JSON list of C-alpha atoms in Angstrom, two decimals:
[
{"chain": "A", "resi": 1059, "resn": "UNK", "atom": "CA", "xyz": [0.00, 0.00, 0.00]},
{"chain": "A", "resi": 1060, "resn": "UNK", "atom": "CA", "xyz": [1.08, 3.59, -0.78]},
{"chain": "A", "resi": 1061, "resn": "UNK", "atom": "CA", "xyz": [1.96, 5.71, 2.53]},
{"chain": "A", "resi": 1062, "resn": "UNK", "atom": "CA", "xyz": [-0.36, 8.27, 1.35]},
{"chain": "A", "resi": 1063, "resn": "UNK", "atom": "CA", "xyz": [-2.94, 6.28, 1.33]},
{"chain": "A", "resi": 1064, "resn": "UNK", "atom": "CA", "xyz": [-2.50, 5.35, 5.07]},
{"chain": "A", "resi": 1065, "resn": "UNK", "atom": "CA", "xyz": [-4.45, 8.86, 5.56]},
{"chain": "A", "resi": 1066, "resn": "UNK", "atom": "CA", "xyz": [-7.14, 8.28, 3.69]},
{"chain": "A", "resi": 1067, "resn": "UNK", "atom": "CA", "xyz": [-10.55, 7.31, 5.13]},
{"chain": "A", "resi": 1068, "resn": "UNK", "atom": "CA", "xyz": [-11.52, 3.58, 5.45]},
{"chain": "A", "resi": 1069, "resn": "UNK", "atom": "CA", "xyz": [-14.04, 3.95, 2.54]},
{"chain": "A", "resi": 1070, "resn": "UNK", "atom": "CA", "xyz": [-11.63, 5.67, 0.32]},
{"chain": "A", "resi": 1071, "resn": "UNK", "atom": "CA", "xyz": [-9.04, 2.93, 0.94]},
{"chain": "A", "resi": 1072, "resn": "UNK", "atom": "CA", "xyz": [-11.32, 0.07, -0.16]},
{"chain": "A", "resi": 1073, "resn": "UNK", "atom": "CA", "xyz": [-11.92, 1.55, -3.25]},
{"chain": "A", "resi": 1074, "resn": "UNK", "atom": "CA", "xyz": [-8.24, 1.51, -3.84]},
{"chain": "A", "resi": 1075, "resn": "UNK", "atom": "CA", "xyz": [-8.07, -2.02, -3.21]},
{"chain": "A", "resi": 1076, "resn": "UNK", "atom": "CA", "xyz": [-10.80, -1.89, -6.20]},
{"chain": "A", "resi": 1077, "resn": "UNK", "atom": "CA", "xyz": [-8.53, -0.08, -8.28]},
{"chain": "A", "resi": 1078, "resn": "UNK", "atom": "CA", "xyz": [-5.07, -2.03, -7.33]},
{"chain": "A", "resi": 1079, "resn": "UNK", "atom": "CA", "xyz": [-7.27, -5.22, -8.04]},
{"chain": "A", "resi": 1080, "resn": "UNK", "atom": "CA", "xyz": [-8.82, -3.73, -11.52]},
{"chain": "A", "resi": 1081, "resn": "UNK", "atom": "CA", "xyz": [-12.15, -5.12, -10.12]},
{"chain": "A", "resi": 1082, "resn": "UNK", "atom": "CA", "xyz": [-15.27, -2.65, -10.98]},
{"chain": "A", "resi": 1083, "resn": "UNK", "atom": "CA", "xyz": [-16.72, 0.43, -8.36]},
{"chain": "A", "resi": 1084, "resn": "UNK", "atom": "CA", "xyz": [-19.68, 1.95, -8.16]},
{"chain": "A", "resi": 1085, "resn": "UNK", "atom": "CA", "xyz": [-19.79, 5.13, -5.58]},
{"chain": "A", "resi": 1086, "resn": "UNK", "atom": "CA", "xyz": [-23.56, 5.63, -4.85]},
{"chain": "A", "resi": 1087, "resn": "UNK", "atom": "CA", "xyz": [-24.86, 7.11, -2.05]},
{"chain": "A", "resi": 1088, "resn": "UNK", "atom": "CA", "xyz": [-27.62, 10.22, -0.42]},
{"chain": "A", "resi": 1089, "resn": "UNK", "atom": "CA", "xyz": [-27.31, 13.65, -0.68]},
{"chain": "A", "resi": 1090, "resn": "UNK", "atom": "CA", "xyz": [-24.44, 14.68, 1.67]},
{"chain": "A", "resi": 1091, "resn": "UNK", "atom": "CA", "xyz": [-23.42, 11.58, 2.28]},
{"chain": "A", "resi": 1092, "resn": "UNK", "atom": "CA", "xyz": [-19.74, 12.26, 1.23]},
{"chain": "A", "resi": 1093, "resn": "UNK", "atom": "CA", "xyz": [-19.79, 10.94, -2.08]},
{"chain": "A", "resi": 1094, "resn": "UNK", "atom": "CA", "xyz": [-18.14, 14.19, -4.07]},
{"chain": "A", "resi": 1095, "resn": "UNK", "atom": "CA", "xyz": [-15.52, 14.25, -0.84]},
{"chain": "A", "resi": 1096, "resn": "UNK", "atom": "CA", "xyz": [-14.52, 10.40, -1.14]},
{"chain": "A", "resi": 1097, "resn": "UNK", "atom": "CA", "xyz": [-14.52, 10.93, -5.19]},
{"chain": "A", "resi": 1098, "resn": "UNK", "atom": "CA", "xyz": [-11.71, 14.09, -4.52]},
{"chain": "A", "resi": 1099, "resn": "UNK", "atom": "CA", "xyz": [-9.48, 12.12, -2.13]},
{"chain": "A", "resi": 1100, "resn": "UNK", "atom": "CA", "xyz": [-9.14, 9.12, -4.97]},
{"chain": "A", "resi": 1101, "resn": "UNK", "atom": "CA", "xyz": [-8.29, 11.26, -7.62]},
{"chain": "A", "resi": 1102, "resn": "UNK", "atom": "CA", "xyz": [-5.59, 13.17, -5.76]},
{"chain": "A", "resi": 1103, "resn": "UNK", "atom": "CA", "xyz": [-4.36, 10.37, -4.59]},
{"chain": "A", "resi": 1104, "resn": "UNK", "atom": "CA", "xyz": [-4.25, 8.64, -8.10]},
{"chain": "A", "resi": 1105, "resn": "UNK", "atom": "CA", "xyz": [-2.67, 11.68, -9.13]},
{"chain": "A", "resi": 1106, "resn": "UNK", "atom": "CA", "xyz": [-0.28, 12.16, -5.95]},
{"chain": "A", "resi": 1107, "resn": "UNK", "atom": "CA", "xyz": [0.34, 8.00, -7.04]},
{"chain": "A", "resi": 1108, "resn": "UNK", "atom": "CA", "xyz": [0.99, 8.61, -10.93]},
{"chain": "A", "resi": 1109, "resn": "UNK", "atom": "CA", "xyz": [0.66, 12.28, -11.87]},
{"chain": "A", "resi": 1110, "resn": "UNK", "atom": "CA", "xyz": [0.23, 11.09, -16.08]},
{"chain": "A", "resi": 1111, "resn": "UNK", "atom": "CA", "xyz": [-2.70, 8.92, -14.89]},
{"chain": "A", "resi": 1112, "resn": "UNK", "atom": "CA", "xyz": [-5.55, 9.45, -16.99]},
{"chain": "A", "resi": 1113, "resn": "UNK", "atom": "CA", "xyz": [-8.56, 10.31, -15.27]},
{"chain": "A", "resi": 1114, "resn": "UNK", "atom": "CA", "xyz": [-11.98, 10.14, -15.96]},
{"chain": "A", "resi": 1115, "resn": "UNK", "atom": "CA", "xyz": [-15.13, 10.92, -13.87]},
{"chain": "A", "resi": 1116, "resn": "UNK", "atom": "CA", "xyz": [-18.66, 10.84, -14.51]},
{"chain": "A", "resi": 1117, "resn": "UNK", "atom": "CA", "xyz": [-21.35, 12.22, -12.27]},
{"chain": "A", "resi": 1118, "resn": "UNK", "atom": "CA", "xyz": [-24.99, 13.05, -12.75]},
{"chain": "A", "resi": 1119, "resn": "UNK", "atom": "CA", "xyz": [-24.92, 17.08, -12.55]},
{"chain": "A", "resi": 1120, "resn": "UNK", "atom": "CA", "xyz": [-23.15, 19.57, -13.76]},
{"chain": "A", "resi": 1121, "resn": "UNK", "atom": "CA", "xyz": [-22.78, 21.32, -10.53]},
{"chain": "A", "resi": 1122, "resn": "UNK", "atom": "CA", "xyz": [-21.30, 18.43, -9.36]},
{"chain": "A", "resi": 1123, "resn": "UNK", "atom": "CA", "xyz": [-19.12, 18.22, -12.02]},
{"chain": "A", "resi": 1124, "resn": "UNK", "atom": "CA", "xyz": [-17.90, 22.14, -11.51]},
{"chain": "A", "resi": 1125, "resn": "UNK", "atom": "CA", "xyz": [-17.23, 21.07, -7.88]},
{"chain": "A", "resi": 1126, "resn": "UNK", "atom": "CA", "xyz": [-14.93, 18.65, -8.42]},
{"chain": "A", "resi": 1127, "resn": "UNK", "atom": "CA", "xyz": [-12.95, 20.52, -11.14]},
{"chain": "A", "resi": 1128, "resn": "UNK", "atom": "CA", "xyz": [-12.90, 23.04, -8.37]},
{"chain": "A", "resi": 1129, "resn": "UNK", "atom": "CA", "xyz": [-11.66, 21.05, -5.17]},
{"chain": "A", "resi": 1130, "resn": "UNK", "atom": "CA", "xyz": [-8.76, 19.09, -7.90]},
{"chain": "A", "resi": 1131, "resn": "UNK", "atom": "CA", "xyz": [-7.35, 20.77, -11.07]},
{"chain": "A", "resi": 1132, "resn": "UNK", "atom": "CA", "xyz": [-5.38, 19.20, -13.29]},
{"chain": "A", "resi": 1133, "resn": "UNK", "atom": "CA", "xyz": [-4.66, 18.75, -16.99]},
{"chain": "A", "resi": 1134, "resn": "UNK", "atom": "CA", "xyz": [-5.12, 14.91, -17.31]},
{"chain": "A", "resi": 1135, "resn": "UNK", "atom": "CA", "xyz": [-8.87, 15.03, -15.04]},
{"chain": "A", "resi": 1136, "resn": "UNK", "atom": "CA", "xyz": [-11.97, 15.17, -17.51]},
{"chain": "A", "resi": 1137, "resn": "UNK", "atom": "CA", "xyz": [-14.91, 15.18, -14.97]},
{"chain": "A", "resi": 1138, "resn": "UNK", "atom": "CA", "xyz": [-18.44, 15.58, -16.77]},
{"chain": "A", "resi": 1139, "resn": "UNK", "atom": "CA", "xyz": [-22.07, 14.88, -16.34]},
{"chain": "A", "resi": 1140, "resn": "UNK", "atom": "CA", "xyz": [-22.88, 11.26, -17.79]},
{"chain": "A", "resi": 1141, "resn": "UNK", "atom": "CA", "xyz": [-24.75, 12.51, -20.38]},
{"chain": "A", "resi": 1142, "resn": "UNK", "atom": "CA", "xyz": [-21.65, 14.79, -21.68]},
{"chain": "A", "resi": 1143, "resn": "UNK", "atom": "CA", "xyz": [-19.73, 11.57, -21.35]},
{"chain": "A", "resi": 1144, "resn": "UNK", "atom": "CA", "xyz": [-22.36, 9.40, -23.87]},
{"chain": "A", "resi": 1145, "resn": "UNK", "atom": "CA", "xyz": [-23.14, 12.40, -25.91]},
{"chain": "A", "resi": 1146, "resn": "UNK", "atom": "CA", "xyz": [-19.27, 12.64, -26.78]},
{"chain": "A", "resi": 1147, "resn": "UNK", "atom": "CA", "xyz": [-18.92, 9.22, -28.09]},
{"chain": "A", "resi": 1148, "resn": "UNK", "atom": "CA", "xyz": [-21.71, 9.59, -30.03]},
{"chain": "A", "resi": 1149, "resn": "UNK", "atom": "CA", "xyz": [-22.30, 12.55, -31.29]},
{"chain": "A", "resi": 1150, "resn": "UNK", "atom": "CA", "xyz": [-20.28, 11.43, -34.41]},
{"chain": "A", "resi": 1151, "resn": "UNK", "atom": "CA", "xyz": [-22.87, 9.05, -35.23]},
{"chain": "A", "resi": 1152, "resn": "UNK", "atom": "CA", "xyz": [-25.61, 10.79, -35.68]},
{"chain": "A", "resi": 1153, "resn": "UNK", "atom": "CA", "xyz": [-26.70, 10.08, -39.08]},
{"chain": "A", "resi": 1154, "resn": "UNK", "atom": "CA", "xyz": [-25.87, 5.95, -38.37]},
{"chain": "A", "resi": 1155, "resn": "UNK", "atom": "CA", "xyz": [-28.54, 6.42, -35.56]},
{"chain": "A", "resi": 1156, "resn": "UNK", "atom": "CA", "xyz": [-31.29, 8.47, -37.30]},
{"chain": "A", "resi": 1157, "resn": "UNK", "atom": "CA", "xyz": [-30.77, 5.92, -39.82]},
{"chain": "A", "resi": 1158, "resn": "UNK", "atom": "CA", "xyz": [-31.12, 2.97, -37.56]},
{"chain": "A", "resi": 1159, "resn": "UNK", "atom": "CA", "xyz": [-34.35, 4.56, -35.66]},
{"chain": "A", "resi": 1160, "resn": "UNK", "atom": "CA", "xyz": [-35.99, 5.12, -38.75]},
{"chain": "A", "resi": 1161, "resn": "UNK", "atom": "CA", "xyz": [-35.66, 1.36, -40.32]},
{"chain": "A", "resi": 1162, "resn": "UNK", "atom": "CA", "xyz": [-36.25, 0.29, -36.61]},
{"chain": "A", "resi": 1163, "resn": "UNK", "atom": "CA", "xyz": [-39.97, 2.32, -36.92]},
{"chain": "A", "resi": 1164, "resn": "UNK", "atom": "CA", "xyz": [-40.39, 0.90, -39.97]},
{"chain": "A", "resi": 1165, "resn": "UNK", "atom": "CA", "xyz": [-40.20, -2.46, -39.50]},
{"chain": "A", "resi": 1166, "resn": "UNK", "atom": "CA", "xyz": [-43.32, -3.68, -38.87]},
{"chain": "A", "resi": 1167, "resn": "UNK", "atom": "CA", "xyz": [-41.85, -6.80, -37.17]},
{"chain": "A", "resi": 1168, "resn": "UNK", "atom": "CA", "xyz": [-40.20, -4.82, -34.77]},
{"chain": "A", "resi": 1169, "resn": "UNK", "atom": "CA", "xyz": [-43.47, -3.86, -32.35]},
{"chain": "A", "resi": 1170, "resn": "UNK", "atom": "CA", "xyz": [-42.60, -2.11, -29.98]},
{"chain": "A", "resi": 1171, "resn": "UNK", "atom": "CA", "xyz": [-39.59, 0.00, -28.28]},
{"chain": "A", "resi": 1172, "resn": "UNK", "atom": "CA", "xyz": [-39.98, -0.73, -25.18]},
{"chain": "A", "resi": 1173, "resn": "UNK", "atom": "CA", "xyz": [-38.07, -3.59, -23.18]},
{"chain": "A", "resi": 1174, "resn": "UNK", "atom": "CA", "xyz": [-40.41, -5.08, -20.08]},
{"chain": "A", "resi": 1175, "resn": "UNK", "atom": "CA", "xyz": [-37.82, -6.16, -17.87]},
{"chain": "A", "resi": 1176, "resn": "UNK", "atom": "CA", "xyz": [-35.47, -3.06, -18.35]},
{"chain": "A", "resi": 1177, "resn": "UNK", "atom": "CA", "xyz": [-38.69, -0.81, -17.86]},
{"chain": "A", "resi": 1178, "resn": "UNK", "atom": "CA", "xyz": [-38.28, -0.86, -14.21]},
{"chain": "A", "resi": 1179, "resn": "UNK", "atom": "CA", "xyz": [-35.09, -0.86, -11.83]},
{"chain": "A", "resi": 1180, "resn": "UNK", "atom": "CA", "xyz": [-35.40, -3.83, -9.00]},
{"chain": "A", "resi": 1181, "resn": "UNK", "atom": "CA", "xyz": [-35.24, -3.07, -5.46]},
{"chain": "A", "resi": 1182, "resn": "UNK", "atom": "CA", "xyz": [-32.29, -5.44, -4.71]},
{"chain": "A", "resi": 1183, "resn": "UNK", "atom": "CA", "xyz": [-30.21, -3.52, -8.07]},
{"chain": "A", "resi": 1184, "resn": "UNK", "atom": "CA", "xyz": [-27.29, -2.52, -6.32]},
{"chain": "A", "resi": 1185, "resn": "UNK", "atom": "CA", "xyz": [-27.05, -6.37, -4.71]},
{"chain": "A", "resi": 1186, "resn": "UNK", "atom": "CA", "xyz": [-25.34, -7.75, -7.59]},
{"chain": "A", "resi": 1187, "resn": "UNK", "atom": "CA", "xyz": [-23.00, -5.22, -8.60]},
{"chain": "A", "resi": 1188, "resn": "UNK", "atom": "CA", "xyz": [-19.44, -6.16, -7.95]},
{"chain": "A", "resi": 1189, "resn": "UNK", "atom": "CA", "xyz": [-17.58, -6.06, -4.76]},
{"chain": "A", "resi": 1190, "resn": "UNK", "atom": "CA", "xyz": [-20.11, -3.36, -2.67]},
{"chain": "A", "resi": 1191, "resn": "UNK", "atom": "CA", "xyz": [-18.72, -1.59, -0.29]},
{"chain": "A", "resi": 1192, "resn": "UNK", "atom": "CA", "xyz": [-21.48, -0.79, 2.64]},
{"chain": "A", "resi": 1193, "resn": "UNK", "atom": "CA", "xyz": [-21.16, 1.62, 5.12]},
{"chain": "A", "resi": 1194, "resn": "UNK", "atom": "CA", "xyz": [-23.62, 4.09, 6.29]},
{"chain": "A", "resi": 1195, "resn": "UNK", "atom": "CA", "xyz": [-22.46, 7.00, 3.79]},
{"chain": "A", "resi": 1196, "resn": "UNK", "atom": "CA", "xyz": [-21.63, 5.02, 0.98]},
{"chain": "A", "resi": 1197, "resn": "UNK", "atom": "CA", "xyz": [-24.37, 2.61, -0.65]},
{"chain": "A", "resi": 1198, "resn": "UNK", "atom": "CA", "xyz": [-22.12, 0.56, -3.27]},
{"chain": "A", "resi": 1199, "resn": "UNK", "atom": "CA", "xyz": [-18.96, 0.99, -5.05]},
{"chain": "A", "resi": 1200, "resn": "UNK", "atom": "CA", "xyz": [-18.29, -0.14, -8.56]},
{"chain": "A", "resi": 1201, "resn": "UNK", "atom": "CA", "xyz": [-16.45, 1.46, -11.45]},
{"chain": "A", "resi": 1202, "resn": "UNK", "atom": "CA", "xyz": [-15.45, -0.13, -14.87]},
{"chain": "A", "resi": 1203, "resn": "UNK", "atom": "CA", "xyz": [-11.45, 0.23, -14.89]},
{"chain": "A", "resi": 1204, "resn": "UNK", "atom": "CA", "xyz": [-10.79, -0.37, -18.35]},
{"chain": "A", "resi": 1205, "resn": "UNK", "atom": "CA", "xyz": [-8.42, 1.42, -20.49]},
{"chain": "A", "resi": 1206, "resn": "UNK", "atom": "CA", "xyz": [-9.46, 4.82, -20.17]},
{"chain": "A", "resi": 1207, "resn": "UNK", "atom": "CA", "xyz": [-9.50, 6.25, -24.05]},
{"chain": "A", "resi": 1208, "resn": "UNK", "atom": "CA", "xyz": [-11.59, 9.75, -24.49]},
{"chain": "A", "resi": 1209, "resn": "UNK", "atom": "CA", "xyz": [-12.17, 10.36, -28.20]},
{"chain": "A", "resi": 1210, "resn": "UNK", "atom": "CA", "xyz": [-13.33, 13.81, -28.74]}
]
């Protein structure tokens, strides 16, 4: 284990094993739970750790996302909204989808657009995601640690 991360809360520090252990993360939790402060202490620590680490963090709002670029700047962070994050990687394929959609609503064998069992999210979601992490601030902790490539 890195010294620094000696002085990191006990939350932070398990999602560090995640990382060291390239197993997924998902950090979910309440409003003021501590989710945006846990988030900050990983990435400087990843950065204190390997300052040309590429970094990339989602979140769900953009205030969140101006908060973060606030409490850590740095030239290899991209924080944005989810939605920023999709919209970038596929933005350049606009015409493939419009094309797709429209032979999709054409097709008279397609029926409907709707999928039943994605229509709803079950009460026990969170259950199966990989490795949780349960406390009383943080719900679950999972993160897809892949090669991080962001194609503008």
């Amino acid at each position: 284990m890195v010294e620094g991360r000696l002085k990191l809360e006990p939350e932070v520090r398990e999602i560090f094993d995640c990382i060291d252990a390239k197993r997924n993360f998902l950090l979910s939790g309440g409003a003021g739970s501590g989710k945006t402060y846990s988030l900050v202490s990983v990435i400087r620590q990843v950065i204190a750790e390997d300052p040309t680490a590429k970094i990339a963090c989602m979140t769900y709002t953009n205030s969140a996302v101006r908060e973060i670029e606030e409490r850590v700047s740095h030239q290899n962070l991209n924080v944005s909204t989810i939605h920023d994050f999709l919209w970038d990687n596929i933005k350049h394929f606009q015409k493939q989808l419009k094309e797709a959609v429209i032979t999709m609503a054409n097709d008279p064998g397609m029926g409907s657009f709707k999928i039943e069992e994605l229509s709803t999210v079950p009460i026990d979601y969170f259950n199966n995601c990989s490795s949780p992490i349960l406390t009383p601030a943080v719900k679950s902790v999972q993160l897809n640690l892949g090669d991080f490539n962001y194609a503008a």
